[in-house]
Coordinates of C-alpha atoms and ligand atoms in Angstrom, one line a residue:
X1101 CA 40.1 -36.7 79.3
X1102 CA 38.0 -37.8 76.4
X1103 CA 34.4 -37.1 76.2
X1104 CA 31.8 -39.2 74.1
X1105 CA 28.1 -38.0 73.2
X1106 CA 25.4 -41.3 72.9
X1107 CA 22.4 -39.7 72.6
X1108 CA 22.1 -37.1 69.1
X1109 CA 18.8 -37.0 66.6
X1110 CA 19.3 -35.9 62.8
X1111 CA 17.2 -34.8 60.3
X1112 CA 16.7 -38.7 59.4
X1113 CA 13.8 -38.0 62.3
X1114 CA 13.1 -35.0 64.2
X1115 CA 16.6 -33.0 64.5
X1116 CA 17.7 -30.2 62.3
X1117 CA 21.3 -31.5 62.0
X1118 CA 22.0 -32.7 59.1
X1119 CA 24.6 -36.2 59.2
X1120 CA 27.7 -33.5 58.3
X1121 CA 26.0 -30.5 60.7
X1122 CA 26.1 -33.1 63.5
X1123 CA 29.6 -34.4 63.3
X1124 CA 31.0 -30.5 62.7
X1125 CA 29.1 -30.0 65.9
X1126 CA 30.8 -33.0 67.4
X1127 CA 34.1 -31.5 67.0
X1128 CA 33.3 -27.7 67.7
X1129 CA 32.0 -29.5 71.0
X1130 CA 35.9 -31.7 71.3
X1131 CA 33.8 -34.6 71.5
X1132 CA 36.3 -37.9 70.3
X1133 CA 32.9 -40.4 70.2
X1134 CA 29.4 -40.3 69.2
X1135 CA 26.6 -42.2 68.8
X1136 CA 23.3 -41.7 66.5
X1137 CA 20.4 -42.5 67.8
X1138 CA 17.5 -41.4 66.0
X1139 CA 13.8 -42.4 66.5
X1140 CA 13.0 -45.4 65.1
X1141 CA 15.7 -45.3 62.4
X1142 CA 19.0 -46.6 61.2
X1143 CA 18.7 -44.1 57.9
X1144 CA 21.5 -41.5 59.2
X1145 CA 24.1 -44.4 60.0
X1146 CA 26.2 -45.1 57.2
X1147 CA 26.6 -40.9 56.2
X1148 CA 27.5 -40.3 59.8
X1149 CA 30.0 -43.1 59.9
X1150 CA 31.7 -42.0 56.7
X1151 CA 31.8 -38.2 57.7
X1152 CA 33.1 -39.0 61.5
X1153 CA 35.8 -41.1 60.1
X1154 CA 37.1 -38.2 58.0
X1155 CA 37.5 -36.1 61.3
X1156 CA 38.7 -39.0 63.1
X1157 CA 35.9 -39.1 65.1
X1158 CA 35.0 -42.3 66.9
X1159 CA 31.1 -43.3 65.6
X1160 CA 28.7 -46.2 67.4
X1161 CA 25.4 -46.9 64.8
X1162 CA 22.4 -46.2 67.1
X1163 CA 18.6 -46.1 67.4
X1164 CA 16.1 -44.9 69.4
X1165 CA 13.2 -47.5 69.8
X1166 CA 9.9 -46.3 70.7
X1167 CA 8.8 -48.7 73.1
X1168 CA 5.9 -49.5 76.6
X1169 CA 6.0 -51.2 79.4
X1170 CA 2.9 -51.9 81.8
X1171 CA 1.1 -49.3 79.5
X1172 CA 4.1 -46.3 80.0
X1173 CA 5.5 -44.7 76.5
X1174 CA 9.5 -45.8 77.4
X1175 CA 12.8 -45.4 74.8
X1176 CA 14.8 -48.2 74.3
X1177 CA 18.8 -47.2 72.5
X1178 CA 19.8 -50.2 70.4
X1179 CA 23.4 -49.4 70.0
X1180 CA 25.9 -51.6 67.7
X1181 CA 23.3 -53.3 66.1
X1182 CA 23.7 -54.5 62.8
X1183 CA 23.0 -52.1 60.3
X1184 CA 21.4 -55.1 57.4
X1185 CA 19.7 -57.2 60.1
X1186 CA 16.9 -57.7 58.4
X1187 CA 14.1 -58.2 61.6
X1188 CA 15.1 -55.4 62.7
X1189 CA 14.5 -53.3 59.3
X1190 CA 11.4 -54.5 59.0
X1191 CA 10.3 -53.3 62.7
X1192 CA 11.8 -50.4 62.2
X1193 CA 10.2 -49.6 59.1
X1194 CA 6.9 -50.8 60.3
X1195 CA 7.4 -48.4 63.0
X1196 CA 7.8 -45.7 60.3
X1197 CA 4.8 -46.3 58.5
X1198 CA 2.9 -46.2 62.0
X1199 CA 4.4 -43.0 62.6
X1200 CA 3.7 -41.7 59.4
X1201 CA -0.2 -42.8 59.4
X1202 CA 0.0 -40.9 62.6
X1203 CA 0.9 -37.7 61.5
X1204 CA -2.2 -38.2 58.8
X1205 CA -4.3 -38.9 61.6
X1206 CA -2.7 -35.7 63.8
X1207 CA -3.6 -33.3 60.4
X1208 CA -6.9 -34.9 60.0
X1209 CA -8.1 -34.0 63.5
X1210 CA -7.1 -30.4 63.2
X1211 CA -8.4 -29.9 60.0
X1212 CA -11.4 -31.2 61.8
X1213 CA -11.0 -28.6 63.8
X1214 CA -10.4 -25.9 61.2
X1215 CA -6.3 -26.1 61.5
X1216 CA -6.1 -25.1 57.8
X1217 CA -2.4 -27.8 57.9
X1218 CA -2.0 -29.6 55.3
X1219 CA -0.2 -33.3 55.4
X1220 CA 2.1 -33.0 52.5
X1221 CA 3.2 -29.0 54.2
X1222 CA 4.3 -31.9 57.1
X1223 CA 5.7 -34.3 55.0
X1224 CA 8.0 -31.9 52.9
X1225 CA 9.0 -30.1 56.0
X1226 CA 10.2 -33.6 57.6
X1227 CA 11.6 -35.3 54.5
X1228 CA 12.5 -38.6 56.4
X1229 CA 10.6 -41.7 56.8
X1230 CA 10.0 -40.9 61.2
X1231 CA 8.3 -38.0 60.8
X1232 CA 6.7 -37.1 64.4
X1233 CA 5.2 -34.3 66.3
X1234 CA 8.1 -32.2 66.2
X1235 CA 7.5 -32.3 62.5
X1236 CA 3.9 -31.3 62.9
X1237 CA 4.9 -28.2 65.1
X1238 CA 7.3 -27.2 63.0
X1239 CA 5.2 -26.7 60.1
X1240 CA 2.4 -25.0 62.5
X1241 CA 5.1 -22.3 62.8
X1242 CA 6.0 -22.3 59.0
X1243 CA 2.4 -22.0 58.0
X1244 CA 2.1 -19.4 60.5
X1245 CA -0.9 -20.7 62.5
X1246 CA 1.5 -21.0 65.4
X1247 CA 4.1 -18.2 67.0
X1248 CA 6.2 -21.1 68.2
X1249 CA 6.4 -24.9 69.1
X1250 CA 6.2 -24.8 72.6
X1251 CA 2.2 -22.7 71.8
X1252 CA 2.0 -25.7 69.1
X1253 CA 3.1 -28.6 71.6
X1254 CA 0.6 -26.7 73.9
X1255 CA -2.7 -25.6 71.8
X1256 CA -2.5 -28.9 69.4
X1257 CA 0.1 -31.4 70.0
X1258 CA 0.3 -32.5 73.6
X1259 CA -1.8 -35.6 75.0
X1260 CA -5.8 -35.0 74.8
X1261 CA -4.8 -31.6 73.0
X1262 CA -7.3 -31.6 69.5
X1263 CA -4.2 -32.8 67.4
X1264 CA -3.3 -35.4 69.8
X1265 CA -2.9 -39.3 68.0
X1266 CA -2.0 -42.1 70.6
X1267 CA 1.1 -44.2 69.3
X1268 CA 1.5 -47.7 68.4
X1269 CA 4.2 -48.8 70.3
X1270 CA 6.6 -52.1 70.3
X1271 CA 6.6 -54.2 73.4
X1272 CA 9.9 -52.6 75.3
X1273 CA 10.7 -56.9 76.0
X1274 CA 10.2 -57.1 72.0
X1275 CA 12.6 -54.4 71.3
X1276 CA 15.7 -55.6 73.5
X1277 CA 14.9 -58.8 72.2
X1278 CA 15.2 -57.5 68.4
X1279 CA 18.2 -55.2 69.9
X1280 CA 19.8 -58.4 70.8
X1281 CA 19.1 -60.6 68.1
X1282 CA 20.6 -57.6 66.0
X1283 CA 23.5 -57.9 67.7
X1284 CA 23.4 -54.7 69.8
X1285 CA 23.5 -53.8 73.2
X1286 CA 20.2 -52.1 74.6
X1287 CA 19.9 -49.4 76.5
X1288 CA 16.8 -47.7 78.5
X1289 CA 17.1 -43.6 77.9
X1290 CA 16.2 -41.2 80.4
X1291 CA 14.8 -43.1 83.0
X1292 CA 14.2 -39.8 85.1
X1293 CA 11.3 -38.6 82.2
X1294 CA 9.3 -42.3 83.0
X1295 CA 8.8 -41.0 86.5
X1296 CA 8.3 -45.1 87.2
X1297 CA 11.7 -46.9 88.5
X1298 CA 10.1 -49.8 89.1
X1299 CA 10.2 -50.4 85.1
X1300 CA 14.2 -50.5 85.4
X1301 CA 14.3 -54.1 87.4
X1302 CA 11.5 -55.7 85.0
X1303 CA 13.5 -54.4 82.2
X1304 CA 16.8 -55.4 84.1
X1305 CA 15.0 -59.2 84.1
X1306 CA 14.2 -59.2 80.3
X1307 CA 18.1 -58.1 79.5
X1308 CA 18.3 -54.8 79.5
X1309 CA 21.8 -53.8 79.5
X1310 CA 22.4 -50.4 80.1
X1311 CA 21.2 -47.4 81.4
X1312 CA 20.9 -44.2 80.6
X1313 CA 22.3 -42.0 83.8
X1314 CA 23.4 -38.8 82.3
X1315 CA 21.0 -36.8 80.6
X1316 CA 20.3 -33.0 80.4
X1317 CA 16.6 -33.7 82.4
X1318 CA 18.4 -35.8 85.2
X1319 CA 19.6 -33.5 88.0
X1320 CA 23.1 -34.6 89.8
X1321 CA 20.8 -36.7 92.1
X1322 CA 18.7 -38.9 89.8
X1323 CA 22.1 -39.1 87.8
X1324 CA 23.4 -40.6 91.3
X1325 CA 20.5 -42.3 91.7
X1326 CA 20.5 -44.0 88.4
X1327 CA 23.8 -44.7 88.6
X1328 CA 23.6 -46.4 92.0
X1329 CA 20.6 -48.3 90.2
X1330 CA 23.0 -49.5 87.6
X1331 CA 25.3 -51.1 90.0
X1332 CA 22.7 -52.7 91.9
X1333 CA 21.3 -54.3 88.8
X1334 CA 24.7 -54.8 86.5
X1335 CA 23.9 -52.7 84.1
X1336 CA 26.0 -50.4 81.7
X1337 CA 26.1 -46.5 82.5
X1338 CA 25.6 -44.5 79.2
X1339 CA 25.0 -41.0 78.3
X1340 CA 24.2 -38.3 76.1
X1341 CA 23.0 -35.0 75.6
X1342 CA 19.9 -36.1 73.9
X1343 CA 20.7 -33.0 70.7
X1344 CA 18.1 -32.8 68.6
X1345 CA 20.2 -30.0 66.6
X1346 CA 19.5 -25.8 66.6
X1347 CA 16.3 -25.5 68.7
X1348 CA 15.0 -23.4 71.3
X1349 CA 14.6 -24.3 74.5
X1350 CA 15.9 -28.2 73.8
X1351 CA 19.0 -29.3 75.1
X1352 CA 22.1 -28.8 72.8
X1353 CA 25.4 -31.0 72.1
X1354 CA 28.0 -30.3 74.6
X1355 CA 25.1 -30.4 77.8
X1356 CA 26.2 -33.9 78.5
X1357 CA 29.9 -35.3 78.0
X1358 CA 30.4 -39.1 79.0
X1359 CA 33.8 -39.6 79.6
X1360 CA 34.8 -42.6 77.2
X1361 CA 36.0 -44.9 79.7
X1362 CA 31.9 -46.0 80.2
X1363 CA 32.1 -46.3 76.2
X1364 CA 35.0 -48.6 77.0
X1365 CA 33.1 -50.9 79.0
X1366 CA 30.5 -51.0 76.8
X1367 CA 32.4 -51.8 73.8
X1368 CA 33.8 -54.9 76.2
X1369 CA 30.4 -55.9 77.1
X1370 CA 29.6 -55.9 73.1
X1371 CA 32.7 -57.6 71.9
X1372 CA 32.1 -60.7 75.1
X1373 CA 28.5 -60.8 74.1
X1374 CA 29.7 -61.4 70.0
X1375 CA 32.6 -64.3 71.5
X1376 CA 29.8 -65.6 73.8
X1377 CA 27.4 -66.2 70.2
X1378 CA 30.1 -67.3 68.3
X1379 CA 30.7 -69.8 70.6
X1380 CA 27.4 -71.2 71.0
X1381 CA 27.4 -71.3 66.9
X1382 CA 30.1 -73.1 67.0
X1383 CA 28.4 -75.8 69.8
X1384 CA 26.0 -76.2 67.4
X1385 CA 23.2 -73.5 69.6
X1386 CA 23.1 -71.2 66.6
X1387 CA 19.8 -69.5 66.6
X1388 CA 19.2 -68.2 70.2
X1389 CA 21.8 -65.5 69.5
X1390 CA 21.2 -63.0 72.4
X1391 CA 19.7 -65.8 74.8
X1392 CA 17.6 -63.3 76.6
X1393 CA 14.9 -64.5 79.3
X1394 CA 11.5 -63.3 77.9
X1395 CA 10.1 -62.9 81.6
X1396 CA 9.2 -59.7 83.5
Ligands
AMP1555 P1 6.5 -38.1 69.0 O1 7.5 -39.2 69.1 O2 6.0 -37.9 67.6 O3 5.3 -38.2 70.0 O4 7.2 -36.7 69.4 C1 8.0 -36.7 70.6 C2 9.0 -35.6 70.4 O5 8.5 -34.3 70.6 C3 10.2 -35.8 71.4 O6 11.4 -35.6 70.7 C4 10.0 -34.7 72.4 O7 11.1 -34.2 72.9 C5 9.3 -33.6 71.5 N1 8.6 -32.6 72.3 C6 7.7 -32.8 73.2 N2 7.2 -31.6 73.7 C7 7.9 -30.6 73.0 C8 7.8 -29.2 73.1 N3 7.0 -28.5 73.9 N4 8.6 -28.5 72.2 C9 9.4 -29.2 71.3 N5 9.5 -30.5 71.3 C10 8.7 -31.2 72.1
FE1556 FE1 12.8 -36.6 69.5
FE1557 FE1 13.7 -40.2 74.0
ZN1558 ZN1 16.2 -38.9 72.0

């Protein structure tokens, strides 16, 4: 059987793995797909493409959309999108500067607070344009003010911790809309951390098309459950192992294998969605590429 991963972070935002790390990862793990889906990003793309098709390793272009719903921090997966569209750049990258300004914001308050951090330590440490909290722990550790990043998650980082720096998020109905629009399929990740299912039929309404039922945090019976969910609703089943490369205590590649027949239908679903715009370019509906009803 073959296996597919479509859920892995780089160091274009907050993994270790570097594009070639991940894909020699890939294959260690006899994975024959993969998807990259870092936070807010497309950066990692086009390096991962080239050095999976050198292994002859199947590669989907991915993000990971930092998104709410009725006030609830959710992750939307835009997979297949196109890399150049150009909305989506500019969300994306106005997503990066918000998440940048954040991590300002995060170093201010614990300098505030006598955290002697400072925000370029951060910014060197991260060298990519989605820097996040992982980032900030990270370089708690390196400056040695923290043993660890679980004690820096805990002391500084978590919500109403003193580093703690609410997020700007996109409208999760914005992001499939600007998933669509790109051309790609979107996904909600791990349903299971949202702890609120009633967000998967409003999202369902608004064109979600997939779901993602296997990850490491779902047990076997919220990966039923999600699954069962999926069918209910006609959504896609996806999965991944949600790598965000060599850390402790953080799920690794290989935790999650999705055998590629789901990848199969989501590829189908992708290329009938492509013939279905084509078509209404041709009829003269050009413009309303995805077609997506707005309403929750
Ligand atoms: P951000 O998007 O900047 O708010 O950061 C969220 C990231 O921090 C996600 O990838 C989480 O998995 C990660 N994270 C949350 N808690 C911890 C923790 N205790 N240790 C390491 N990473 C964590
Ligand atoms: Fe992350
Ligand atoms: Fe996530
Ligand atoms: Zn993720």
């Amino acid at each position: 059987m073959n296996f597919a991963d479509l859920h892995l972070h780089s160091r274009h935002s907050d993994g270790t793995y570097t594009p070639l790390e991940l894909v020699d990862a890939a294959v260690e793990n006899e994975l024959s797909l993969i998807a990259l889906t870092d936070h807010d990003t497309l950066e990692g793309c086009p390096a991962v493409a080239e050095a999976a098709a050198r292994v002859g390793l199947r590669f989907i272009p991915g993000t990971e959309i930092t998104a709410e719903l009725n006030g609830r921090e959710l992750h939307i997966l835009g997979y297949l999108v196109d890399l150049d569209h150009e909305e989506l750049r500019d969300e994306l990258a106005r997503a990066q500067k918000i998440r940048q300004n954040r991590v300002r914001e995060m170093v201010a308050r614990l300098n505030a607070r006598h955290v002697p951090l400072e925000v370029e330590a951060v910014f060197e440490l991260a060298n990519c344009r989605a820097p996040g909290r992982p980032h900030v722990a990270r370089a708690l550790v390196s400056a040695g003010i923290c043993g660890s990043l679980d004690e820096a998650f805990e002391r500084f980082l978590k919500k109403d911790r003193p580093g703690w720096v609410p997020k700007e998020k996109m409208s999760a109905v914005r992001a499939v809309d600007l998933i669509h629009a790109a051309g790609g399929l979107a996904v909600m990740a791990h349903p299971g951390l949202n702890h609120d299912d009633t967000l998967i039929p409003k999202l369902a309404r608004a064109g979600l098309d997939g779901l993602e039922c296997f990850h490491p945090k779902h047990n076997s019976s919220a990966t039923e459950k999600y699954q069962a969910m999926a069918s209910s609703l006609g959504l896609l089943v996806t999965g991944g192992s949600d790598c965000h490369g060599r850390s402790k205590n953080r799920p690794t590649m290989g935790t999650v294998k999705l055998p590629t027949e789901f990848v199969d239908l989501l590829l189908e679903r992708h290329a009938s969605r492509r013939a279905e715009r084509a078509a209404s370019a041709r009829d003269g509906g050009a413009g309303s590429a995805a077609g997506t009803p707005a309403g929750i």
